[in-house]
mmCIF file of C-alpha atoms and ligand atoms in Angstrom:
data_model
loop_
_atom_site.group_PDB
_atom_site.id
_atom_site.type_symbol
_atom_site.label_atom_id
_atom_site.label_comp_id
_atom_site.label_asym_id
_atom_site.label_seq_id
_atom_site.Cartn_x
_atom_site.Cartn_y
_atom_site.Cartn_z
ATOM 1 C CA MET A 1 195.380 119.404 13.579
ATOM 2 C CA TYR A 2 193.819 116.705 15.546
ATOM 3 C CA GLY A 3 196.835 115.879 17.705
ATOM 4 C CA ASN A 4 195.920 115.788 21.398
ATOM 5 C CA ALA A 5 197.862 118.942 22.008
ATOM 6 C CA TYR A 6 195.365 120.925 20.140
ATOM 7 C CA ILE A 7 192.262 119.677 21.935
ATOM 8 C CA ASP A 8 190.333 122.464 23.173
ATOM 9 C CA PRO A 9 188.773 121.173 26.492
ATOM 10 C CA ASN A 10 185.724 122.957 25.883
ATOM 11 C CA ASP A 11 185.111 121.471 22.291
ATOM 12 C CA LYS A 12 183.169 118.205 23.369
ATOM 13 C CA ALA A 13 183.529 116.897 19.792
ATOM 14 C CA THR A 14 187.168 117.110 19.452
ATOM 15 C CA ALA A 15 187.500 115.550 22.810
ATOM 16 C CA MET A 16 185.672 112.723 21.777
ATOM 17 C CA THR A 17 188.374 111.751 19.096
ATOM 18 C CA ALA A 18 191.197 111.978 21.276
ATOM 19 C CA GLY A 19 193.452 108.899 21.055
ATOM 20 C CA GLU A 20 192.592 108.427 17.409
ATOM 21 C CA ASP A 21 195.331 108.622 14.678
ATOM 22 C CA PRO A 22 195.689 112.418 13.778
ATOM 23 C CA LYS A 23 196.446 111.702 10.314
ATOM 24 C CA LYS A 24 193.754 108.894 9.534
ATOM 25 C CA LEU A 25 191.387 111.327 11.361
ATOM 26 C CA GLU A 26 192.191 114.397 9.207
ATOM 27 C CA GLU A 27 191.853 112.143 6.045
ATOM 28 C CA PHE A 28 188.421 110.813 7.232
ATOM 29 C CA GLU A 29 187.114 114.282 8.077
ATOM 30 C CA ALA A 30 188.333 115.584 4.605
ATOM 31 C CA ARG A 31 186.458 112.612 2.772
ATOM 32 C CA ILE A 32 183.353 113.914 4.669
ATOM 33 C CA ALA A 33 183.762 117.341 3.781
ATOM 34 C CA ARG A 34 184.159 116.495 -0.040
ATOM 35 C CA GLY A 35 180.899 114.692 0.440
ATOM 36 C CA GLU A 36 182.107 111.096 0.029
ATOM 37 C CA LYS A 37 180.432 108.299 1.306
ATOM 38 C CA ILE A 38 181.893 106.072 4.272
ATOM 39 C CA GLU A 39 181.544 102.405 3.590
ATOM 40 C CA PRO A 40 181.728 99.837 6.076
ATOM 41 C CA MET A 41 185.102 98.526 5.324
ATOM 42 C CA ASP A 42 186.593 101.979 5.512
ATOM 43 C CA TRP A 43 188.662 103.358 8.375
ATOM 44 C CA MET A 44 186.324 105.275 10.738
ATOM 45 C CA PRO A 45 186.983 106.843 14.113
ATOM 46 C CA LYS A 46 185.585 104.672 17.141
ATOM 47 C CA GLU A 47 183.075 107.187 18.098
ATOM 48 C CA TYR A 48 181.727 107.504 14.548
ATOM 49 C CA ARG A 49 181.074 103.884 14.649
ATOM 50 C CA LYS A 50 179.653 104.166 18.253
ATOM 51 C CA GLN A 51 177.335 107.090 17.299
ATOM 52 C CA LEU A 52 175.924 105.300 14.119
ATOM 53 C CA VAL A 53 175.204 102.057 15.781
ATOM 54 C CA ARG A 54 173.372 103.894 18.615
ATOM 55 C CA MET A 55 171.411 106.034 15.967
ATOM 56 C CA ILE A 56 170.619 103.334 13.382
ATOM 57 C CA GLU A 57 169.504 100.867 16.210
ATOM 58 C CA GLN A 58 167.360 103.286 17.862
ATOM 59 C CA HIS A 59 165.772 103.837 14.367
ATOM 60 C CA GLY A 60 165.156 100.232 13.659
ATOM 61 C CA HIS A 61 163.655 99.777 17.218
ATOM 62 C CA SER A 62 161.395 102.667 16.369
ATOM 63 C CA GLU A 63 160.175 101.075 13.036
ATOM 64 C CA ILE A 64 159.252 97.751 14.760
ATOM 65 C CA ILE A 65 157.862 99.160 17.888
ATOM 66 C CA GLY A 66 156.280 101.840 15.890
ATOM 67 C CA ALA A 67 154.324 99.128 14.045
ATOM 68 C CA LEU A 68 152.462 98.261 17.299
ATOM 69 C CA PRO A 69 149.951 101.267 17.959
ATOM 70 C CA GLU A 70 148.929 101.306 14.531
ATOM 71 C CA GLY A 71 148.666 97.582 14.040
ATOM 72 C CA THR A 72 146.209 97.342 16.889
ATOM 73 C CA TRP A 73 143.806 99.087 14.403
ATOM 74 C CA ILE A 74 143.957 96.508 11.412
ATOM 75 C CA THR A 75 141.130 94.580 12.533
ATOM 76 C CA ARG A 76 139.152 97.790 13.477
ATOM 77 C CA ALA A 77 139.992 99.847 10.416
ATOM 78 C CA PRO A 78 136.659 101.342 8.720
ATOM 79 C CA GLY A 79 136.576 99.433 5.537
ATOM 80 C CA PHE A 80 138.071 96.754 3.586
ATOM 81 C CA ARG A 81 140.366 99.303 1.646
ATOM 82 C CA ARG A 82 141.608 101.172 4.779
ATOM 83 C CA LYS A 83 142.361 97.817 6.465
ATOM 84 C CA LEU A 84 144.353 96.632 3.251
ATOM 85 C CA ALA A 85 146.175 99.927 3.226
ATOM 86 C CA LEU A 86 147.067 99.838 7.044
ATOM 87 C CA MET A 87 148.047 96.419 6.643
ATOM 88 C CA ALA A 88 150.517 97.196 3.974
ATOM 89 C CA LYS A 89 151.817 100.224 5.874
ATOM 90 C CA VAL A 90 152.464 98.130 9.079
ATOM 91 C CA GLN A 91 154.229 95.400 7.035
ATOM 92 C CA ASP A 92 156.224 98.401 5.488
ATOM 93 C CA GLU A 93 157.481 99.542 8.870
ATOM 94 C CA VAL A 94 158.644 96.383 10.003
ATOM 95 C CA GLY A 95 160.609 95.998 6.731
ATOM 96 C CA HIS A 96 162.229 99.373 7.526
ATOM 97 C CA ALA A 97 163.336 97.660 10.860
ATOM 98 C CA GLN A 98 165.093 95.049 8.687
ATOM 99 C CA LEU A 99 166.788 97.374 6.473
ATOM 100 C CA LEU A 100 168.191 99.557 9.474
ATOM 101 C CA TYR A 101 169.343 96.497 11.374
ATOM 102 C CA SER A 102 171.172 95.387 8.434
ATOM 103 C CA ALA A 103 172.938 98.764 8.136
ATOM 104 C CA ALA A 104 173.723 98.665 11.782
ATOM 105 C CA GLU A 105 175.224 95.031 11.525
ATOM 106 C CA THR A 106 177.684 96.663 8.967
ATOM 107 C CA LEU A 107 179.286 98.477 11.751
ATOM 108 C CA GLY A 108 179.832 95.334 13.861
ATOM 109 C CA LYS A 109 176.798 94.918 16.083
ATOM 110 C CA SER A 110 174.824 91.652 15.584
ATOM 111 C CA ARG A 111 171.123 91.620 15.214
ATOM 112 C CA GLU A 112 170.736 89.352 18.118
ATOM 113 C CA ALA A 113 172.526 91.768 20.485
ATOM 114 C CA MET A 114 170.293 94.606 19.100
ATOM 115 C CA ILE A 115 167.117 92.713 19.831
ATOM 116 C CA ASN A 116 168.333 92.002 23.121
ATOM 117 C CA ASP A 117 169.239 95.380 24.109
ATOM 118 C CA LEU A 118 165.707 96.346 23.026
ATOM 119 C CA ILE A 119 163.891 93.843 24.945
ATOM 120 C CA THR A 120 165.891 94.351 27.983
ATOM 121 C CA GLY A 121 165.126 98.068 27.945
ATOM 122 C CA LYS A 122 168.801 99.082 27.486
ATOM 123 C CA SER A 123 168.145 100.573 24.085
ATOM 124 C CA LYS A 124 165.849 103.616 23.395
ATOM 125 C CA TYR A 125 163.346 103.919 20.582
ATOM 126 C CA SER A 126 161.123 106.777 19.536
ATOM 127 C CA ASN A 127 159.120 108.494 22.368
ATOM 128 C CA VAL A 128 156.198 108.583 20.274
ATOM 129 C CA PHE A 129 155.268 104.913 20.210
ATOM 130 C CA ASN A 130 154.933 104.807 23.985
ATOM 131 C CA TYR A 131 151.548 106.340 23.854
ATOM 132 C CA PRO A 132 148.371 104.612 23.187
ATOM 133 C CA ALA A 133 146.355 104.835 19.952
ATOM 134 C CA PHE A 134 142.836 105.024 21.796
ATOM 135 C CA THR A 135 140.722 105.649 18.635
ATOM 136 C CA TRP A 136 140.918 105.199 14.690
ATOM 137 C CA ALA A 137 141.686 109.067 14.599
ATOM 138 C CA ASP A 138 144.911 108.293 16.676
ATOM 139 C CA ALA A 139 145.991 105.977 14.113
ATOM 140 C CA CYS A 140 145.340 108.462 11.276
ATOM 141 C CA ILE A 141 147.213 111.254 13.052
ATOM 142 C CA ILE A 142 150.092 108.923 13.565
ATOM 143 C CA ALA A 143 150.187 108.075 9.879
ATOM 144 C CA TRP A 144 150.030 111.618 8.842
ATOM 145 C CA LEU A 145 151.926 113.649 11.162
ATOM 146 C CA ILE A 146 154.618 111.028 12.685
ATOM 147 C CA ASP A 147 155.454 109.887 9.332
ATOM 148 C CA ALA A 148 155.564 113.459 8.042
ATOM 149 C CA GLY A 149 158.085 114.166 10.702
ATOM 150 C CA ALA A 150 159.880 110.971 9.962
ATOM 151 C CA ILE A 151 160.223 112.176 6.354
ATOM 152 C CA ILE A 152 161.726 115.686 7.138
ATOM 153 C CA ASN A 153 164.318 113.665 9.285
ATOM 154 C CA GLN A 154 165.102 110.918 6.825
ATOM 155 C CA VAL A 155 165.300 112.862 3.560
ATOM 156 C CA ALA A 156 167.763 115.173 5.351
ATOM 157 C CA ASN A 157 169.763 112.512 6.766
ATOM 158 C CA ALA A 158 169.808 110.409 3.603
ATOM 159 C CA LYS A 159 172.340 112.948 2.177
ATOM 160 C CA GLY A 160 174.599 112.121 5.100
ATOM 161 C CA SER A 161 177.897 110.406 5.299
ATOM 162 C CA TYR A 162 177.462 106.741 5.966
ATOM 163 C CA GLY A 163 176.595 104.761 2.723
ATOM 164 C CA PRO A 164 174.511 101.840 4.170
ATOM 165 C CA TYR A 165 172.562 104.047 6.520
ATOM 166 C CA CYS A 166 171.859 106.722 3.500
ATOM 167 C CA ARG A 167 170.739 103.939 1.043
ATOM 168 C CA ALA A 168 168.436 102.461 3.684
ATOM 169 C CA LEU A 169 166.919 105.828 4.453
ATOM 170 C CA ASP A 170 166.420 106.371 0.575
ATOM 171 C CA ARG A 171 164.342 103.315 0.457
ATOM 172 C CA ILE A 172 162.520 104.083 3.483
ATOM 173 C CA CYS A 173 161.443 107.404 2.383
ATOM 174 C CA THR A 174 159.989 106.129 -0.823
ATOM 175 C CA GLU A 175 157.458 103.974 1.149
ATOM 176 C CA GLU A 176 157.012 106.644 3.828
ATOM 177 C CA SER A 177 155.520 109.092 1.238
ATOM 178 C CA PHE A 178 152.900 106.773 0.484
ATOM 179 C CA HIS A 179 152.061 106.367 4.309
ATOM 180 C CA LEU A 180 152.010 110.322 4.339
ATOM 181 C CA LYS A 181 149.425 110.521 1.659
ATOM 182 C CA TYR A 182 147.403 107.467 3.121
ATOM 183 C CA GLY A 183 147.428 109.284 6.635
ATOM 184 C CA HIS A 184 146.588 112.800 5.020
ATOM 185 C CA ASP A 185 143.585 111.284 3.166
ATOM 186 C CA ASN A 186 142.284 109.584 6.428
ATOM 187 C CA VAL A 187 142.673 112.696 8.444
ATOM 188 C CA VAL A 188 140.805 114.835 5.762
ATOM 189 C CA THR A 189 138.343 112.419 5.558
ATOM 190 C CA LEU A 190 137.725 112.627 9.332
ATOM 191 C CA ALA A 191 138.222 116.565 9.477
ATOM 192 C CA THR A 192 135.403 117.174 6.654
ATOM 193 C CA GLY A 193 133.036 114.402 8.016
ATOM 194 C CA THR A 194 130.426 114.261 10.650
ATOM 195 C CA PRO A 195 130.693 116.294 13.814
ATOM 196 C CA LYS A 196 131.495 113.366 15.664
ATOM 197 C CA GLN A 197 134.359 112.559 13.387
ATOM 198 C CA ARG A 198 135.621 116.051 13.688
ATOM 199 C CA GLU A 199 135.499 115.847 17.307
ATOM 200 C CA MET A 200 137.355 112.510 17.429
ATOM 201 C CA VAL A 201 140.373 113.880 14.913
ATOM 202 C CA GLN A 202 140.401 116.836 16.953
ATOM 203 C CA ALA A 203 140.823 115.039 20.321
ATOM 204 C CA ALA A 204 143.643 112.882 18.720
ATOM 205 C CA LEU A 205 145.421 115.769 17.301
ATOM 206 C CA THR A 206 145.248 117.400 20.927
ATOM 207 C CA ARG A 207 146.644 114.011 22.568
ATOM 208 C CA TRP A 208 149.424 113.765 19.784
ATOM 209 C CA TRP A 209 150.885 117.485 19.657
ATOM 210 C CA PRO A 210 153.103 117.256 22.814
ATOM 211 C CA PRO A 211 154.731 113.829 21.645
ATOM 212 C CA ILE A 212 155.043 114.953 17.932
ATOM 213 C CA MET A 213 156.844 118.048 19.293
ATOM 214 C CA HIS A 214 159.115 115.692 21.294
ATOM 215 C CA PHE A 215 159.734 113.518 18.381
ATOM 216 C CA PHE A 216 162.401 115.753 16.847
ATOM 217 C CA GLY A 217 164.610 115.287 19.603
ATOM 218 C CA PRO A 218 165.653 117.559 22.731
ATOM 219 C CA SER A 219 166.189 121.256 21.960
ATOM 220 C CA ASP A 220 169.502 122.082 20.461
ATOM 221 C CA LYS A 221 170.542 123.717 23.873
ATOM 222 C CA ILE A 222 170.348 120.507 25.774
ATOM 223 C CA SER A 223 170.902 117.956 22.866
ATOM 224 C CA ASN A 224 173.979 115.597 23.704
ATOM 225 C CA HIS A 225 174.943 114.197 20.311
ATOM 226 C CA THR A 226 174.155 116.912 17.620
ATOM 227 C CA GLU A 227 177.540 118.626 17.655
ATOM 228 C CA ILE A 228 179.518 115.531 16.852
ATOM 229 C CA LEU A 229 176.771 113.972 14.519
ATOM 230 C CA MET A 230 176.575 116.975 12.355
ATOM 231 C CA ARG A 231 180.436 117.477 12.264
ATOM 232 C CA TRP A 232 180.502 114.149 10.767
ATOM 233 C CA LYS A 233 177.113 114.634 8.639
ATOM 234 C CA VAL A 234 175.391 111.789 10.378
ATOM 235 C CA LYS A 235 172.578 114.257 10.887
ATOM 236 C CA MET A 236 172.168 117.108 8.472
ATOM 237 C CA ALA A 237 170.128 119.224 10.432
ATOM 238 C CA THR A 238 169.770 119.831 14.267
ATOM 239 C CA ASN A 239 166.789 118.976 16.227
ATOM 240 C CA ASP A 240 165.289 122.336 16.273
ATOM 241 C CA ASP A 241 165.823 123.148 12.557
ATOM 242 C CA MET A 242 163.952 119.758 11.725
ATOM 243 C CA ARG A 243 161.087 121.017 14.258
ATOM 244 C CA GLN A 244 160.847 124.293 12.492
ATOM 245 C CA GLN A 245 160.672 122.568 8.990
ATOM 246 C CA PHE A 246 157.992 120.382 10.448
ATOM 247 C CA LEU A 247 155.894 123.404 11.692
ATOM 248 C CA ASN A 248 156.412 125.303 8.571
ATOM 249 C CA MET A 249 154.930 122.517 6.311
ATOM 250 C CA TYR A 250 152.261 121.076 8.656
ATOM 251 C CA VAL A 251 150.852 123.717 10.723
ATOM 252 C CA PRO A 252 149.164 125.568 8.028
ATOM 253 C CA LYS A 253 147.721 122.309 6.552
ATOM 254 C CA ILE A 254 146.462 121.578 10.048
ATOM 255 C CA TRP A 255 144.829 124.905 10.345
ATOM 256 C CA ASP A 256 143.370 124.829 6.624
ATOM 257 C CA LEU A 257 141.405 121.673 7.808
ATOM 258 C CA GLY A 258 139.846 124.102 10.682
ATOM 259 C CA LEU A 259 141.701 121.965 13.223
ATOM 260 C CA THR A 260 143.381 123.706 16.336
ATOM 261 C CA LEU A 261 146.697 122.972 18.078
ATOM 262 C CA PRO A 262 146.881 122.992 21.973
ATOM 263 C CA ASP A 263 149.544 125.675 22.059
ATOM 264 C CA GLU A 264 148.446 129.234 22.219
ATOM 265 C CA ASN A 265 151.891 130.493 21.838
ATOM 266 C CA LEU A 266 152.130 128.858 18.390
ATOM 267 C CA LYS A 267 152.713 131.528 15.655
ATOM 268 C CA LYS A 268 155.249 132.278 12.963
ATOM 269 C CA ASN A 269 157.044 135.314 14.212
ATOM 270 C CA ALA A 270 158.262 138.395 11.616
ATOM 271 C CA GLU A 271 161.601 136.501 10.750
ATOM 272 C CA GLY A 272 159.588 133.448 9.716
ATOM 273 C CA LYS A 273 160.395 131.454 12.548
ATOM 274 C CA TRP A 274 157.943 129.391 14.542
ATOM 275 C CA GLU A 275 157.525 130.380 18.018
ATOM 276 C CA TYR A 276 156.098 127.873 20.374
ATOM 277 C CA THR A 277 155.780 126.850 24.051
ATOM 278 C CA GLU A 278 159.010 124.987 24.969
ATOM 279 C CA PRO A 279 157.794 121.266 25.247
ATOM 280 C CA ASP A 280 158.010 119.610 28.500
ATOM 281 C CA TRP A 281 161.366 117.965 28.489
ATOM 282 C CA GLU A 282 160.854 116.322 31.862
ATOM 283 C CA GLU A 283 158.124 114.315 30.536
ATOM 284 C CA PHE A 284 160.239 113.418 27.297
ATOM 285 C CA LYS A 285 162.973 112.193 29.566
ATOM 286 C CA ARG A 286 160.389 110.034 31.585
ATOM 287 C CA VAL A 287 158.941 108.496 28.460
ATOM 288 C CA ILE A 288 162.286 107.607 26.540
ATOM 289 C CA ASN A 289 163.706 106.232 29.752
ATOM 290 C CA GLY A 290 160.767 103.544 30.274
ATOM 291 C CA GLY A 291 158.111 105.748 32.228
ATOM 292 C CA GLY A 292 155.596 106.432 29.473
ATOM 293 C CA PRO A 293 152.076 105.031 29.319
ATOM 294 C CA CYS A 294 152.783 102.119 27.060
ATOM 295 C CA ASN A 295 156.615 101.366 27.541
ATOM 296 C CA ALA A 296 155.947 98.226 29.536
ATOM 297 C CA GLU A 297 153.321 97.028 27.253
ATOM 298 C CA ARG A 298 155.500 97.602 23.986
ATOM 299 C CA LEU A 299 158.434 95.776 25.395
ATOM 300 C CA ALA A 300 156.214 92.769 26.617
ATOM 301 C CA VAL A 301 154.993 92.471 23.260
ATOM 302 C CA ARG A 302 158.342 92.221 21.589
ATOM 303 C CA ARG A 303 159.746 89.984 24.429
ATOM 304 C CA ASN A 304 156.727 87.772 23.694
ATOM 305 C CA ALA A 305 157.427 87.491 19.937
ATOM 306 C CA GLU A 306 160.967 86.996 20.458
ATOM 307 C CA GLU A 307 160.044 83.829 22.599
ATOM 308 C CA ARG A 308 157.698 82.643 20.377
ATOM 309 C CA GLY A 309 160.071 82.789 17.362
ATOM 310 C CA ARG A 310 162.839 81.128 19.312
ATOM 311 C CA TRP A 311 162.134 77.410 17.943
ATOM 312 C CA VAL A 312 162.282 78.736 14.220
ATOM 313 C CA ARG A 313 165.891 80.475 14.766
ATOM 314 C CA GLU A 314 166.887 77.305 16.557
ATOM 315 C CA ALA A 315 165.629 75.083 13.689
ATOM 316 C CA LEU A 316 167.353 77.183 11.313
ATOM 317 C CA ASN A 317 170.587 77.217 13.228
ATOM 318 C CA THR A 318 171.090 73.451 13.676
ATOM 319 C CA THR A 319 172.074 70.777 11.288
ATOM 320 C CA GLU A 320 170.898 67.944 13.525
ATOM 321 C CA SER A 321 167.650 69.638 14.376
ATOM 322 C CA LYS A 322 165.084 67.838 16.531
ATOM 323 C CA TYR A 323 162.587 69.859 14.279
ATOM 324 C CA ILE A 324 163.570 68.126 11.241
ATOM 325 C CA VAL A 325 161.485 64.845 10.436
ATOM 326 C CA PRO A 326 163.483 62.224 8.536
ATOM 327 C CA LEU A 327 161.739 61.305 5.360
ATOM 328 C CA ALA A 328 160.444 57.699 5.401
HETATM 329 N N1 LIG B 401 162.703 109.462 21.191
HETATM 330 O O1 LIG B 401 171.326 114.168 21.608
HETATM 331 P P1 LIG B 401 170.160 113.968 21.268
HETATM 332 C C1 LIG B 401 158.645 106.114 12.300
HETATM 333 C C2 LIG B 401 167.343 110.543 22.841
HETATM 334 S S1 LIG B 401 159.976 105.453 13.166
HETATM 335 C C3 LIG B 401 163.737 108.796 22.013
HETATM 336 O O2 LIG B 401 169.417 115.019 20.223
HETATM 337 P P2 LIG B 401 170.450 112.523 18.654
HETATM 338 C C4 LIG B 401 157.467 105.300 12.024
HETATM 339 C C5 LIG B 401 168.682 110.255 22.105
HETATM 340 O O3 LIG B 401 168.716 108.837 21.645
HETATM 341 C C6 LIG B 401 161.383 106.707 12.613
HETATM 342 N N2 LIG B 401 164.699 109.117 22.329
HETATM 343 O O4 LIG B 401 170.179 112.787 20.056
HETATM 344 C C7 LIG B 401 157.523 104.105 12.480
HETATM 345 C C8 LIG B 401 169.698 110.501 23.223
HETATM 346 O O5 LIG B 401 169.657 109.464 24.143
HETATM 347 P P3 LIG B 401 170.902 108.467 24.370
HETATM 348 C C9 LIG B 401 161.917 107.421 13.926
HETATM 349 C C10 LIG B 401 165.138 110.020 21.848
HETATM 350 O O6 LIG B 401 170.578 111.198 18.498
HETATM 351 C C11 LIG B 401 156.260 103.256 12.568
HETATM 352 C C12 LIG B 401 169.101 111.786 24.024
HETATM 353 O O7 LIG B 401 167.600 111.561 23.697
HETATM 354 N N3 LIG B 401 162.904 108.005 13.617
HETATM 355 O O8 LIG B 401 158.809 107.179 11.554
HETATM 356 O O9 LIG B 401 171.385 113.464 18.428
HETATM 357 C C13 LIG B 401 155.005 103.830 12.140
HETATM 358 C C14 LIG B 401 169.575 113.087 23.698
HETATM 359 O O10 LIG B 401 169.009 113.505 22.372
HETATM 360 C C15 LIG B 401 164.222 111.121 20.974
HETATM 361 C C16 LIG B 401 164.345 108.031 13.924
HETATM 362 O O11 LIG B 401 164.560 107.354 14.764
HETATM 363 C C17 LIG B 401 163.084 110.605 20.522
HETATM 364 N N4 LIG B 401 162.398 111.074 19.743
HETATM 365 O O12 LIG B 401 169.050 113.058 17.926
HETATM 366 C C18 LIG B 401 155.006 105.220 11.826
HETATM 367 C C19 LIG B 401 165.392 108.894 13.263
HETATM 368 N N5 LIG B 401 165.187 112.148 20.489
HETATM 369 O O13 LIG B 401 171.111 107.670 23.077
HETATM 370 C C20 LIG B 401 156.193 105.984 11.959
HETATM 371 C C21 LIG B 401 166.782 108.640 13.622
HETATM 372 C C22 LIG B 401 166.356 112.102 21.088
HETATM 373 O O14 LIG B 401 172.228 109.371 24.332
HETATM 374 N N6 LIG B 401 167.195 109.326 14.712
HETATM 375 N N7 LIG B 401 166.290 110.908 21.974
HETATM 376 O O15 LIG B 401 170.523 107.662 25.417
HETATM 377 C C23 LIG B 401 167.428 110.531 14.680
HETATM 378 O O16 LIG B 401 167.639 111.480 13.734
HETATM 379 C C24 LIG B 401 168.201 110.968 16.036
HETATM 380 O O17 LIG B 401 168.460 109.990 16.962
HETATM 381 C C25 LIG B 401 167.196 111.957 16.769
HETATM 382 C C26 LIG B 401 167.852 112.397 18.279
HETATM 383 C C27 LIG B 401 166.993 113.279 16.062
HETATM 384 C C28 LIG B 401 165.894 111.282 16.946
#
């Protein structure tokens, strides 16, 4: 069925598997159709490996870069209880990156190579973390709505085909569900607080809405990888489906708080689908390709961390370390 003679040149996904052993490919796809998990030592098409490395690595980068906008609020979080909670959340996000890098390493790319691709700007990471968190309310909107979006994506993809990624996502989702509650509690506090607090949270929501709409990826009409990733059950829903799920779950909650969204076309139609103004995909492209308001700053922080940690890695990697002081 998958021999070159049968490849329809219009079927992008089939063309990507040209050159693979047709029998092995057929067995592989049959395993996926049966809902089996693919494990690191199993046979897999080159394109499956490549796509997984790309997606898991970008996800890992998003977690460590994602710790930065909220991280800047640890020292200024209102009150000791919120400081503690935010510290724990930021620490969790960095831990998620550890889990994800470990999952990507099972596919043959080293952690050093991944970090190098991040700090040289070769790899992408989530668009949302290239925007500043101007006020405490921005940190609250991130914790509620970005974590909400992440959970929708991760709960779906945890049922996917690659074992190590799914197991990492399961663990991540457990922690994310606490983040979501923490974020919601913070937003409710501001939205039901003083006029100044309401104004702050409304302004933050208005700022974050366009990046949140971008977060689920480009519309299905222009997404590059969805077709092959859905065929192989790496992605379990399309970008537009995830965006719809998010709108369905969170727009009513936002409106219940008396907050407004900066899109006058946003409404649920008679078929139960959300209609909205098409996000600005040119802005999205600019931001994910290095041109957002904070890209340079975010990468500079990671480069600095990499430099400052170099001596630790060197010390751990050497047996005749100049860092080891012999005991007298
Ligand atoms: N941002 O063909 P498409 C968190 C790129 S962190 C940047 O639809 P795909 C948190 C895409 O890579 C959780 N780039 O791609 C942490 C591709 O470019 P390349 C973040 C994006 O892969 C700390 C091009 O656009 N979640 O929650 O089929 C604090 C075409 O797109 C984005 C994940 O990473 C984007 N938003 O689908 C708080 C989930 N969207 O590679 C919270 C894992 C697309 O061809 N990732 N691009 O150069 C995924 O599920 C999928 O990769 C996506 C995109 C749904 C995001």
